[in-house]
C-alpha positions as a Python dict, from the first residue, in 0.01 Angstrom:
ca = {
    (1, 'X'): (0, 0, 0),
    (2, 'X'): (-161, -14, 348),
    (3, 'X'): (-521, -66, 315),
    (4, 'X'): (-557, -137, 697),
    (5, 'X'): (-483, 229, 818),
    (6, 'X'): (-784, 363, 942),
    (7, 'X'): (-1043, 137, 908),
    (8, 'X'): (-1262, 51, 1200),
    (9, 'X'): (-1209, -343, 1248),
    (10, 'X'): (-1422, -541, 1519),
    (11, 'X'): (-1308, -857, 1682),
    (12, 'X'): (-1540, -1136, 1860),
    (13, 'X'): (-1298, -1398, 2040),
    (14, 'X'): (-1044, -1137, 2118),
    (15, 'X'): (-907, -1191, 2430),
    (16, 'X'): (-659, -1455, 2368),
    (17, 'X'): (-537, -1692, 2053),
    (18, 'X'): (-605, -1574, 1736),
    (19, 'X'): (-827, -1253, 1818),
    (20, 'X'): (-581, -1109, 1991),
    (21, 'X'): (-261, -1168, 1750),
    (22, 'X'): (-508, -991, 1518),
    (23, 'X'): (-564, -733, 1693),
    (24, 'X'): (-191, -669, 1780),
    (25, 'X'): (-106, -728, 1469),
    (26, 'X'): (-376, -485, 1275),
    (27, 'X'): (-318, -204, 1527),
    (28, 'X'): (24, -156, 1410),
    (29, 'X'): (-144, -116, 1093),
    (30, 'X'): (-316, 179, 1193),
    (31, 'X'): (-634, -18, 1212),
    (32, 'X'): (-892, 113, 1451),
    (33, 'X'): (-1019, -163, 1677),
    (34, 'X'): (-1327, -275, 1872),
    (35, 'X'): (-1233, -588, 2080),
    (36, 'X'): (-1514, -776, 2193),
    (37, 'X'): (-1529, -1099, 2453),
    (38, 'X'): (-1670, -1224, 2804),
    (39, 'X'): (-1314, -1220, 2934),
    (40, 'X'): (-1342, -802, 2996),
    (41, 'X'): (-990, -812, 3242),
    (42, 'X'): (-804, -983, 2930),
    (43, 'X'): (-988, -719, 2666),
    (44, 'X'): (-842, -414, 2905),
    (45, 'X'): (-505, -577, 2906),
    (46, 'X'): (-460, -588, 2517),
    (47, 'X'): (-604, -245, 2461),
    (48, 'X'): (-366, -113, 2727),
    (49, 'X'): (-64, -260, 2542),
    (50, 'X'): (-227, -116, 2184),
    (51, 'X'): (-251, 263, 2315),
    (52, 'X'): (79, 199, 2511),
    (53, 'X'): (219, 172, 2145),
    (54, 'X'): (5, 467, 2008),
    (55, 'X'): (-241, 240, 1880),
    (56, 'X'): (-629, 302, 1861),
    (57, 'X'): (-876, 59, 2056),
    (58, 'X'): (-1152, 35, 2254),
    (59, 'X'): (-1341, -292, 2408),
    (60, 'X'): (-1708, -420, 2491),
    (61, 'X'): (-1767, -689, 2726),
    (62, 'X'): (-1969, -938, 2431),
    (63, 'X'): (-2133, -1286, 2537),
    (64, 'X'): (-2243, -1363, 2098),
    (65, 'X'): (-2477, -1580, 2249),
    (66, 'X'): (-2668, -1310, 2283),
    (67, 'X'): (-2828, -1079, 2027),
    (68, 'X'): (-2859, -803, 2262),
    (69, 'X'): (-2498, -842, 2332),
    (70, 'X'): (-2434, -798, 1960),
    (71, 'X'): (-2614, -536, 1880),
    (72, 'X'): (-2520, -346, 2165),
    (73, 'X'): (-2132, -424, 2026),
    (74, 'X'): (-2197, -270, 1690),
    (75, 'X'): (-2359, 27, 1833),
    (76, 'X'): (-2073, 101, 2027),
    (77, 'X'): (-1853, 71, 1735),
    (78, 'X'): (-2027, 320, 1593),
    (79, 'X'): (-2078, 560, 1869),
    (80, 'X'): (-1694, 563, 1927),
    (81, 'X'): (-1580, 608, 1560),
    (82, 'X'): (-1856, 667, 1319),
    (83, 'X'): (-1879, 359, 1100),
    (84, 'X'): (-1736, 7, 1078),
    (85, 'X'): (-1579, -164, 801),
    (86, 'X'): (-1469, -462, 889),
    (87, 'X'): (-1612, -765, 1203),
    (88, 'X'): (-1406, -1051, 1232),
    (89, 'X'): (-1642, -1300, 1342),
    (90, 'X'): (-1375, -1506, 1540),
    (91, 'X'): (-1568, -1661, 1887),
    (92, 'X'): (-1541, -2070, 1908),
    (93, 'X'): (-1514, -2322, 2158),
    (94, 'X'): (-1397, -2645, 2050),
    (95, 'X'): (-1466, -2929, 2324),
    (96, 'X'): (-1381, -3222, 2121),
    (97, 'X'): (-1555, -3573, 2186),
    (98, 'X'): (-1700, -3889, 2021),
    (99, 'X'): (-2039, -3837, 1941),
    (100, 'X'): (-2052, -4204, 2167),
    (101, 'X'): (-1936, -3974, 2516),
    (102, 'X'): (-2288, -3788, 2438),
    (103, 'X'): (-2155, -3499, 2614),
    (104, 'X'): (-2512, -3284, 2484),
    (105, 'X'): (-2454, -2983, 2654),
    (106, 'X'): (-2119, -2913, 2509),
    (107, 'X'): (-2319, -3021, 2173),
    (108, 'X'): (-2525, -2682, 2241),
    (109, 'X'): (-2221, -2501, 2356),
    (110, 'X'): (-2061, -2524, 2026),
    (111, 'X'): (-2379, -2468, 1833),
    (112, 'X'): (-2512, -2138, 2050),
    (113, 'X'): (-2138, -2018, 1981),
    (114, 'X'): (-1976, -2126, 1706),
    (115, 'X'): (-2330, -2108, 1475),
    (116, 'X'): (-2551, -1867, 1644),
    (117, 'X'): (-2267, -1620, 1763),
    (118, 'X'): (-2173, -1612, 1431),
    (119, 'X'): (-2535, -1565, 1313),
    (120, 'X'): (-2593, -1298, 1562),
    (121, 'X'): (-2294, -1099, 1470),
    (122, 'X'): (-2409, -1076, 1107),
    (123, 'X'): (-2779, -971, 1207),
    (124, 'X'): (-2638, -705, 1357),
    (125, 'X'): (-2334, -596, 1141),
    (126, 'X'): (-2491, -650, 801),
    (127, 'X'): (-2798, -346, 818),
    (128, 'X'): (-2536, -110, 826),
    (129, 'X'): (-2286, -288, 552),
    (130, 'X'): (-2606, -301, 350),
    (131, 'X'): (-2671, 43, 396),
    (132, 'X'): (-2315, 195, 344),
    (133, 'X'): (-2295, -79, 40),
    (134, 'X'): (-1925, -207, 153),
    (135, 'X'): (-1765, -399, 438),
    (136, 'X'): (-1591, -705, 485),
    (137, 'X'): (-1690, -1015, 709),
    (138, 'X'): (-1461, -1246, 829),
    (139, 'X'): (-1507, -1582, 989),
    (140, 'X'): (-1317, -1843, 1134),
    (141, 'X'): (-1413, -2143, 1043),
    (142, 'X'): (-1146, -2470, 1058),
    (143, 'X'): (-992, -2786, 864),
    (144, 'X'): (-1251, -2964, 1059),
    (145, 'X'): (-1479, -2757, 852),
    (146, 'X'): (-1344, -2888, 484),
    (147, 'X'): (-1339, -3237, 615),
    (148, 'X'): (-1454, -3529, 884),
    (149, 'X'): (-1245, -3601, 1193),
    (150, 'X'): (-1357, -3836, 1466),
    (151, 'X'): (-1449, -3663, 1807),
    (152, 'X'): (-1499, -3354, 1576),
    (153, 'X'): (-1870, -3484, 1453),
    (154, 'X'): (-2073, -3196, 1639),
    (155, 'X'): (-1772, -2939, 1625),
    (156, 'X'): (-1704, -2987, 1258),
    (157, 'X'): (-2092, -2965, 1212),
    (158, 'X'): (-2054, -2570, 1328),
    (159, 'X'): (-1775, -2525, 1097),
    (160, 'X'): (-1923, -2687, 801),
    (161, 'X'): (-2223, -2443, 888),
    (162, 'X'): (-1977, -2128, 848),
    (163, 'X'): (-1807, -2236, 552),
    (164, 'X'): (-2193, -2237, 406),
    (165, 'X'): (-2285, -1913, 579),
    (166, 'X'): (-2010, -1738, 464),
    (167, 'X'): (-2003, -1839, 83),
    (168, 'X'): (-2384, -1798, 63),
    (169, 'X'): (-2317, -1449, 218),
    (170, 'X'): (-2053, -1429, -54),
    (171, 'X'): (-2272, -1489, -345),
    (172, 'X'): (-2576, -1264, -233),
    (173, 'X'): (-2400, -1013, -164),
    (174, 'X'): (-2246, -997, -512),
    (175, 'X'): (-2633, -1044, -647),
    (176, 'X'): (-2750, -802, -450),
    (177, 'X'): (-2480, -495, -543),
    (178, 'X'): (-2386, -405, -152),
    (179, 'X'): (-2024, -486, -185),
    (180, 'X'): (-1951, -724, 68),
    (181, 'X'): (-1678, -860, 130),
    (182, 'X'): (-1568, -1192, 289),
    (183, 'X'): (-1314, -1385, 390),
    (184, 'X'): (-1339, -1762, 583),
    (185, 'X'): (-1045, -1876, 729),
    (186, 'X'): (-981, -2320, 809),
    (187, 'X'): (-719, -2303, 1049),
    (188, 'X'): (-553, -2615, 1165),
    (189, 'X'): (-333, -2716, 1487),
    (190, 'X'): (-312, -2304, 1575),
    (191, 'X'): (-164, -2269, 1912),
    (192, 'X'): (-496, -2128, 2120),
    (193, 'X'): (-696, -2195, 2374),
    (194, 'X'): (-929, -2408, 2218),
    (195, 'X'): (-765, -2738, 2408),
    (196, 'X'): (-880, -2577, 2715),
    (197, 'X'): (-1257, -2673, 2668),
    (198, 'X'): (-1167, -3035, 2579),
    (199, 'X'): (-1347, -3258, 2917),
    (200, 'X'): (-1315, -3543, 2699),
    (201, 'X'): (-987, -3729, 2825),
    (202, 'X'): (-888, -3944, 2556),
    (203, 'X'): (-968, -3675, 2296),
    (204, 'X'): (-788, -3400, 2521),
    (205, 'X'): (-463, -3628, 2511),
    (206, 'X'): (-447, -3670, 2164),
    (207, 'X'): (-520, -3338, 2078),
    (208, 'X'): (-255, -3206, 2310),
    (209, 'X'): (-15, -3422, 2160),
    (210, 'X'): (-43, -3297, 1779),
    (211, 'X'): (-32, -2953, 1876),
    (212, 'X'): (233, -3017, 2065),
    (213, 'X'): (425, -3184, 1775),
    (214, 'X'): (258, -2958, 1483),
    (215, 'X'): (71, -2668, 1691),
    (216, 'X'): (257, -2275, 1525),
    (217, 'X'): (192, -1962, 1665),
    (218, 'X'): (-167, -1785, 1633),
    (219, 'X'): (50, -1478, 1496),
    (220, 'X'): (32, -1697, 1185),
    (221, 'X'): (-358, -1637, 1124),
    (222, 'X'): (-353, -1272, 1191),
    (223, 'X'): (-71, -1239, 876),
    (224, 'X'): (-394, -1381, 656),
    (225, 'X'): (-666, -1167, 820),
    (226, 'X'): (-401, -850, 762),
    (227, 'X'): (-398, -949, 414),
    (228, 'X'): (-778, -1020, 326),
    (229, 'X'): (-875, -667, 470),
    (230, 'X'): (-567, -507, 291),
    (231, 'X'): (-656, -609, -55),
    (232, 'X'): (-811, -319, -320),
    (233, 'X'): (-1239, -290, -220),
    (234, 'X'): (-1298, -509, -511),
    (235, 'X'): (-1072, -806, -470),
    (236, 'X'): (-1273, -1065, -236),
    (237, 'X'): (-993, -1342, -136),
    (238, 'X'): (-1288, -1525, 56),
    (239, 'X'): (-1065, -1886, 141),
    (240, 'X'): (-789, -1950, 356),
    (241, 'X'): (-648, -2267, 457),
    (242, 'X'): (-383, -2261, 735),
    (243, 'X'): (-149, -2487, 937),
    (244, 'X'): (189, -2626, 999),
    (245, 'X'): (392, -2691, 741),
    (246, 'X'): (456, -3036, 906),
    (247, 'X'): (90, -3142, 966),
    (248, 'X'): (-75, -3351, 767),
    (249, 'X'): (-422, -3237, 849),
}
């Protein structure tokens, strides 16, 4: 049974990697999407090639740094189709480096993003999921979320924080009789763009070189998404851990 068809889905981090195999990927589904990033060029290209296959979507330039931003995303949701059901709270850098490098201002990058973008999105989102008593948050978290890796001390912090968020959001929600559900997803070597924010050298060589050995296609992550959101309104699959078969993350 498709579950997908016709629900309004919103996607932070959606104009490359994993946001935007998703969003392929969910408007064949008959999902109706609201793609959401800085890069607004990128956005326009993948809704293009969504309607171009008689798909539904729409996009709003989203910084999830910003609570304005945010809000201002949900409200268009709901202005172009009447309701949401389901944000995919997928925006993260990753700019790996030993805590030794103190590179601090990618240490409040990956905090203002990976945290509070994820903490912004639900301040806006969950009023109305509250309200309607159903809808389904989804999160990317990572492996470096579930466990330590050197020159992952600050990034892993983020994602330890969303695991937490996520299950805590989980459990009240169940308590509190509004229905939501949630899904957090620990990727591993994903072929993205994450690399790209690594200045770190060392850490940027090593990194490139396991997902070169390991890294599988982001297509991969958007099969688990498509099956959290398709399962019946009270099934909550809330934990996915994905990666190469041959990794041994």
């Amino acid at each position: 049974m498709n579950r997908i068809k016709g629900k309004v889905v919103i996607i932070t981090g959606a104009s490359s990697g994993i946001g935007e195999a998703t969003a392929l990927l969910l408007a064949e589904k008959g999902a109706k999407l609201v793609l959401a990033a800085r890069r607004k060029e990128k956005l326009a290209e993948i809704v293009t090639t969504i309607r171009e296959k008689n798909g539904e979507a729409v996009y709003k330039e989203t910084d999830v740094t910003k609570p304005a931003d945010n809000q201002a995303l949900i409200d268009y949701a709901k202005e172009i189709y009447g309701k949401i059901d389901v944000i995919f709270l997928n925006a993260g850098i990753m700019p790996s480096s030993p805590l030794s490098a103190l590179k601090t201002e990618e240490w409040d990058q990956m905090i203002d993003i990976n945290i509070k973008g994820v903490l912004h999105g639900l301040a806006a989102v969950l009023p109305d999921f509250i309200s309607q008593k159903s809808g389904q948050v989804i999160a990317t978290s990572s492996v470096a979320g579930l466990k330590a890796y050197p020159n992952a001390a600050v990034y892993g912090a983020t994602k330890w924080a969303v695991r937490n968020l996520m299950e805590v959001l989980r459990m009240e929600s169940a308590q509190e009789g509004t229905n939501i559900r949630t899904a957090t997803i620990y990727p591993a070597a994903i072929n993205t763009e994450l690399l790209d924010t690594i200045t770190d050298e060392a850490a940027a060589k090593g990194m490139n070189a396991l997902y070169k050995e390991h890294g599988i296609s982001p297509d991969r992550v958007a099969n688990i998404v498509a099956f959290a959101i398709n399962q019946p309104e009270d099934v909550n699959v809330n934990e996915f851990t994905v990666g190469p078969t041959s990794q041994p993350w």
